[in-house]
Every structure is written in C-alpha cells, then in structure tokens.
mmCIF file of C-alpha atoms and ligand atoms in Angstrom:
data_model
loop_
_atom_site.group_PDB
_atom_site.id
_atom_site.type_symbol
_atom_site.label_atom_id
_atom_site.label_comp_id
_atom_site.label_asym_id
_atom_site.label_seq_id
_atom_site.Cartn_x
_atom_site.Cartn_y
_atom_site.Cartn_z
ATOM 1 C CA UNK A 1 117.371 108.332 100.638
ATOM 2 C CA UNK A 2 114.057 107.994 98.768
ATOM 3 C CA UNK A 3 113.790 106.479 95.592
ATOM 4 C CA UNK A 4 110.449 106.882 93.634
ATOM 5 C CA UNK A 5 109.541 104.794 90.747
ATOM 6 C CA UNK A 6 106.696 107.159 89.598
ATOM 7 C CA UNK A 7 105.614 108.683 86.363
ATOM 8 C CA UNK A 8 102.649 110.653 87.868
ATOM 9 C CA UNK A 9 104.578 113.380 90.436
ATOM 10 C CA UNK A 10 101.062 114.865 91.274
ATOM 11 C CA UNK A 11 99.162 110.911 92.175
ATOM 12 C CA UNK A 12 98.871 108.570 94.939
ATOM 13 C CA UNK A 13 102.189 107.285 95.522
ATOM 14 C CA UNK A 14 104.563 111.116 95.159
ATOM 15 C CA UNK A 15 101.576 111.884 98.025
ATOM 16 C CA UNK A 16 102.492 109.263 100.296
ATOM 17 C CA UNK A 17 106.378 109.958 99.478
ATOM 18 C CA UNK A 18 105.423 113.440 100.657
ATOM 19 C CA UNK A 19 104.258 112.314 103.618
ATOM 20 C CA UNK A 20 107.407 110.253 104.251
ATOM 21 C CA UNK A 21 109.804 113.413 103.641
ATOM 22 C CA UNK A 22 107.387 115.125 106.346
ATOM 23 C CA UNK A 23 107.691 112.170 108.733
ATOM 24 C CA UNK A 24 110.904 112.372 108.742
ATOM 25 C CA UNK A 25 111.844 115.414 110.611
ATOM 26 C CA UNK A 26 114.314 117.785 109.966
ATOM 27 C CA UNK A 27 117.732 116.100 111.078
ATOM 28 C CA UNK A 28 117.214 113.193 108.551
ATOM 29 C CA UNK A 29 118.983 114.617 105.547
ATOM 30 C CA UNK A 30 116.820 112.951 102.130
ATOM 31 C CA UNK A 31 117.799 112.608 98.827
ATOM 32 C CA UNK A 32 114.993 112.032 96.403
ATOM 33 C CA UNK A 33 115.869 110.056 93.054
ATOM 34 C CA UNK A 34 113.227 110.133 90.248
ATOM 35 C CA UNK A 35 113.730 106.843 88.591
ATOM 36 C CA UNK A 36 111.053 107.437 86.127
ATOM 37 C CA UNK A 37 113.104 110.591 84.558
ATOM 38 C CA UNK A 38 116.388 108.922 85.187
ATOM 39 C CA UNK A 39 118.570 106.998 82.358
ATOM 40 C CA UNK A 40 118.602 103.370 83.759
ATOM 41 C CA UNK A 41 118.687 100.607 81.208
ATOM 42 C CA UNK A 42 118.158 97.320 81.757
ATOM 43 C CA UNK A 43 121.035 95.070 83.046
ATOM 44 C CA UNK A 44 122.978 93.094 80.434
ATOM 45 C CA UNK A 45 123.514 89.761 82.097
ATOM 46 C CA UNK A 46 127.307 89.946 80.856
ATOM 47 C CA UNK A 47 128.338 88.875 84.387
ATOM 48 C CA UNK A 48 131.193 92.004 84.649
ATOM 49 C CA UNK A 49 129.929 93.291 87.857
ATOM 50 C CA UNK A 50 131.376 89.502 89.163
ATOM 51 C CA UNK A 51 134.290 89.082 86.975
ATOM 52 C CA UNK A 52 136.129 92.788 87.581
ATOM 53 C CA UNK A 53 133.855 94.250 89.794
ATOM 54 C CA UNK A 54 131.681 96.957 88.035
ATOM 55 C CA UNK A 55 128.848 97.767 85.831
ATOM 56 C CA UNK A 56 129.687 98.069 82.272
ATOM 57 C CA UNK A 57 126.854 99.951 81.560
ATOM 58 C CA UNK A 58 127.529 104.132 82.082
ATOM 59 C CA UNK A 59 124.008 105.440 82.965
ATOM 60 C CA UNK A 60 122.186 107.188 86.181
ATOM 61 C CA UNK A 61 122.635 104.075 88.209
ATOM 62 C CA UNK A 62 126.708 105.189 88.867
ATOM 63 C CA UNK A 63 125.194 107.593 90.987
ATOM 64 C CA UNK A 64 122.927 105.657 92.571
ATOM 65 C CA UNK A 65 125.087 102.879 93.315
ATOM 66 C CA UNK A 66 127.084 104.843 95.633
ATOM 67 C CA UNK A 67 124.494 106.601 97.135
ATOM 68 C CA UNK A 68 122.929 103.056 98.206
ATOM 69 C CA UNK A 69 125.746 102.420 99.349
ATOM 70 C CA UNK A 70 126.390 105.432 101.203
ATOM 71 C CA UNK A 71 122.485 105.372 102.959
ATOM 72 C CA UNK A 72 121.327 104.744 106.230
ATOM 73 C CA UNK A 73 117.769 104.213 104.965
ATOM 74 C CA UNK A 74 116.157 103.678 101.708
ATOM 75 C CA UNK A 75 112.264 104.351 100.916
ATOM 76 C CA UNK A 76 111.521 102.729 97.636
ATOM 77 C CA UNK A 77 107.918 104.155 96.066
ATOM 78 C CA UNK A 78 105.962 102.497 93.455
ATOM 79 C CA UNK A 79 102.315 101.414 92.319
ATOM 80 C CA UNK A 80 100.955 98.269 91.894
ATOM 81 C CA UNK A 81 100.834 97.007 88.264
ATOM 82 C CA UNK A 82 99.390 94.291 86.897
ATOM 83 C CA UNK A 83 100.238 92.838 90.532
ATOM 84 C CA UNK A 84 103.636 93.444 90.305
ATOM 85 C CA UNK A 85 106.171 96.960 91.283
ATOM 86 C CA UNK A 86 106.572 99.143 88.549
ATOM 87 C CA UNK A 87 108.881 98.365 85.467
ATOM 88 C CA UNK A 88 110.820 101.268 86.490
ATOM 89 C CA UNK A 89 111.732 100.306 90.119
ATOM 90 C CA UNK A 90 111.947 96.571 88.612
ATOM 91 C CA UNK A 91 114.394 97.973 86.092
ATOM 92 C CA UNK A 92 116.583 99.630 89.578
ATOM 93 C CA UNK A 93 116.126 96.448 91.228
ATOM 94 C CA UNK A 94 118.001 94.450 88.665
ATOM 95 C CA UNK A 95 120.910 96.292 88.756
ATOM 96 C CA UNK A 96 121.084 96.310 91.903
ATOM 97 C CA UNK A 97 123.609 93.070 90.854
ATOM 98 C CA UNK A 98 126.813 93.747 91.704
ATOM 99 C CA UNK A 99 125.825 94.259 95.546
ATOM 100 C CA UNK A 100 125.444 90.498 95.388
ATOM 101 C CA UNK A 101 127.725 88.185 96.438
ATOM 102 C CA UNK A 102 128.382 84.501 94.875
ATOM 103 C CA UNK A 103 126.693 82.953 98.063
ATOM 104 C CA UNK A 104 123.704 85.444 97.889
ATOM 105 C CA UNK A 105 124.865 88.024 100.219
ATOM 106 C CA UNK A 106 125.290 91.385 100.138
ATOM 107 C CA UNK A 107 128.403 93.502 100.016
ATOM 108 C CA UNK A 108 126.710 96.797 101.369
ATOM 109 C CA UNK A 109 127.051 97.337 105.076
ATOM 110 C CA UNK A 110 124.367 95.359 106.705
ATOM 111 C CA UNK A 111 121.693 97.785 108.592
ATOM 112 C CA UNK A 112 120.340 99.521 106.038
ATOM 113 C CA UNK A 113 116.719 100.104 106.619
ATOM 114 C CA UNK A 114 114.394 99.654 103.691
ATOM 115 C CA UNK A 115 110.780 100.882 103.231
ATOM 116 C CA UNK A 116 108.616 99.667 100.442
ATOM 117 C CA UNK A 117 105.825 102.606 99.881
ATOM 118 C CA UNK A 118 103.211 100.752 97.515
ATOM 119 C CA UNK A 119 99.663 102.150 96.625
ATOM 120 C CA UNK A 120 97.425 99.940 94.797
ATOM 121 C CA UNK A 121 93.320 100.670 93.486
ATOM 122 C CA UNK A 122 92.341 97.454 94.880
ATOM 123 C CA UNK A 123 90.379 97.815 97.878
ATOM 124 C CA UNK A 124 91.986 94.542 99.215
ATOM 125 C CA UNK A 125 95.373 95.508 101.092
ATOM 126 C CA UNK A 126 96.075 92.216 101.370
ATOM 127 C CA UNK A 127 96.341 91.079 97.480
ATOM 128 C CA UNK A 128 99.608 92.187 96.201
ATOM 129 C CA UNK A 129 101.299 91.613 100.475
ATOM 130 C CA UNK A 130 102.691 88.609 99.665
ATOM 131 C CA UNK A 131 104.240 89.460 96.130
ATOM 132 C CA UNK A 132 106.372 92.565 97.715
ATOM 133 C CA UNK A 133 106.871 90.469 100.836
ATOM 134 C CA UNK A 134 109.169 88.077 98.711
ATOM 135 C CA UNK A 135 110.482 90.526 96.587
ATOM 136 C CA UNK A 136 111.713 92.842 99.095
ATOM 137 C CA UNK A 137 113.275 89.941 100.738
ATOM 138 C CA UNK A 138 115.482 89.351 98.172
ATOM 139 C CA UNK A 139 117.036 92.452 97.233
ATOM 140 C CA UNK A 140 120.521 92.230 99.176
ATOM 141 C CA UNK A 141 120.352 96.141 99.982
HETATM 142 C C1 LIG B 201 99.507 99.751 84.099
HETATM 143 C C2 LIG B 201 98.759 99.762 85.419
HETATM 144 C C3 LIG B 201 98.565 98.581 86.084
HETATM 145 C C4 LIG B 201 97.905 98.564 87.311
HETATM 146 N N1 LIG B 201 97.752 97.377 87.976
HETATM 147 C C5 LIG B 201 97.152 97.368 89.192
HETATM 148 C C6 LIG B 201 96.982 96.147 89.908
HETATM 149 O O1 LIG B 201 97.406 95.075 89.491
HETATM 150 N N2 LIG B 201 96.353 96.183 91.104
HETATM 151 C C7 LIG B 201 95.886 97.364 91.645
HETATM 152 O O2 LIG B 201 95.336 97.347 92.743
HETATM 153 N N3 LIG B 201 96.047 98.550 90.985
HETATM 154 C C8 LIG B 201 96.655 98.564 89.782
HETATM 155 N N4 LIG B 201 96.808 99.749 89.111
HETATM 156 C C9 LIG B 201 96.366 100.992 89.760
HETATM 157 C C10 LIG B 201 97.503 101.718 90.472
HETATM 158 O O3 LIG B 201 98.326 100.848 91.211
HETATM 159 C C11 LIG B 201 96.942 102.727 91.469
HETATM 160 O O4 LIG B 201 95.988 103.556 90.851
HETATM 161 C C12 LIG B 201 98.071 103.541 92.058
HETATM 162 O O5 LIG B 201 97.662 104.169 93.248
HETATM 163 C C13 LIG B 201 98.553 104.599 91.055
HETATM 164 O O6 LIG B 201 99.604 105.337 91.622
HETATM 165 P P1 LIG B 201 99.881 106.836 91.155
HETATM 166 O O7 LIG B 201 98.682 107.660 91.529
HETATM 167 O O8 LIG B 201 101.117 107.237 91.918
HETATM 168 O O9 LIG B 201 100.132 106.788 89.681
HETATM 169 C C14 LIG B 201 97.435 99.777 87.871
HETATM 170 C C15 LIG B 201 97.618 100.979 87.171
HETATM 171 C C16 LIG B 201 98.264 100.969 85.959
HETATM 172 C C17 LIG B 201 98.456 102.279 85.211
#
C-alpha cells in the first residue's frame, strides 16, 4: 500500500513513488491512495474512537482504515515543509487514533513494514533526519 501526501503528481516526490511501484516487482499487489485529493478532515479530539470504538467522523479515512489494517507494507510519500511532513499526511497521521491503545500500543497486527519517502530542496540530507526519525516512531502502524 502506498500512500502519497502530494499535491504536485508530476514533482519530486510522485517520481520517487514511481520508482517504489517499479521496485517492487510484479507479485507485490499496490494500492496507491492520493491523500491530497482525498476527503480527510482533521480529527475531532471527541475521544469516540476510545469510548465505543470508531471514528465519528464519515470521510475517506473509512477506507483507509481498513486498508492499513489489512497491509503488509505501507510507503508513506511527502515533502519537506517548513521542516516538517506535509499538512496532508500530518492530517492522515492524526487519525490514525483509534489504532492506539490506552498504554500506547497499537491494535494493528504488529509487522507491518513502513517506508517514509521524503524529498526535501535542502542540499543537507541530514536536516529534517531527525524530525521524521521521531515522528515515524510514533505512529503505532
Ligand atoms: C510550503 C513549502 C515548504 C517547504 N519547506 C521546505 C523545507 O523546510 N526544507 C526543504 O528542504 N524544502 C522545503 N520545501 C521544498 C520541497 O520540500 C521540495 O521542493 C520537494 O522536493 C517538493 O516536492 P514535490 O516536487 O513532490 O512537490 C518546501 C516547499 C514548500 C512548497
């Protein structure tokens, strides 16, 4: 599964996602979710996901929710701005709640493997290392 957090489909970072898809030869079966065209709204901190176990909100993230869940592998794709990911993929990340357990675990299966695909026009690869370093640390996929 591939998730993109791109508004530009012809820049940097949907040409490195296309070099993922080609990497990874034709048995791996990838599903590629736009989050910049998809309906995702912010989470509402009202705590439901906890208290009876789902979202309250009704958008794109259904989907995506079980398709998480249901992935071997998940390449997440965004630039660098302002030193940060990309409000989109922040906006994905978020509700990415109700995967998380009271003592900060995660309900998916364990195993998943996650790749972060981040371009940047800094020439210093090392900047913005440490900021995705923690963040993808934290993000009980
Ligand atoms: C709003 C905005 C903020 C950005 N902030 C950074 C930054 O903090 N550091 C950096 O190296 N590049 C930054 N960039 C540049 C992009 O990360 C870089 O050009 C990236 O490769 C663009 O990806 P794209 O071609 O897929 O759109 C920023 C670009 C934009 C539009």
């Amino acid at each position: 599964m591939l998730l993109t957090a791109v508004p530009r489909p012809q820049g940097c970072t949907a040409a490195l996602i296309g070099e993922i898809i080609k990497g990874t030869g034709q048995n791996t079966e990838v599903e590629v979710y736009n989050l910049n065209a998809m309906n995702i709204r912010g989470c509402q901190s009202c705590y439901a996901c906890k208290k009876e176990g789902r979202c309250i909100l009704q958008d794109d993230m259904q989907p995506l929710h079980r398709a998480i869940a249901a992935a071997d592998g998940i390449v997440l794709g965004t630039p660098v701005y302002m030193w940060q990911m990309s409000a989109q993929l922040k906006q994905m990340i978020d509700r990415l709640y109700p995967f998380l357990k009271p003592a900060y675990s995660s309900y998916l299966t364990p195993g998943k493997r996650v790749l972060l695909a981040v371009t940047q026009a800094r020439s210093d690869t090392e900047l913005f290392r440490h900021y995705f370093e923690h963040a993808g640390k934290n993000w009980y996929f």
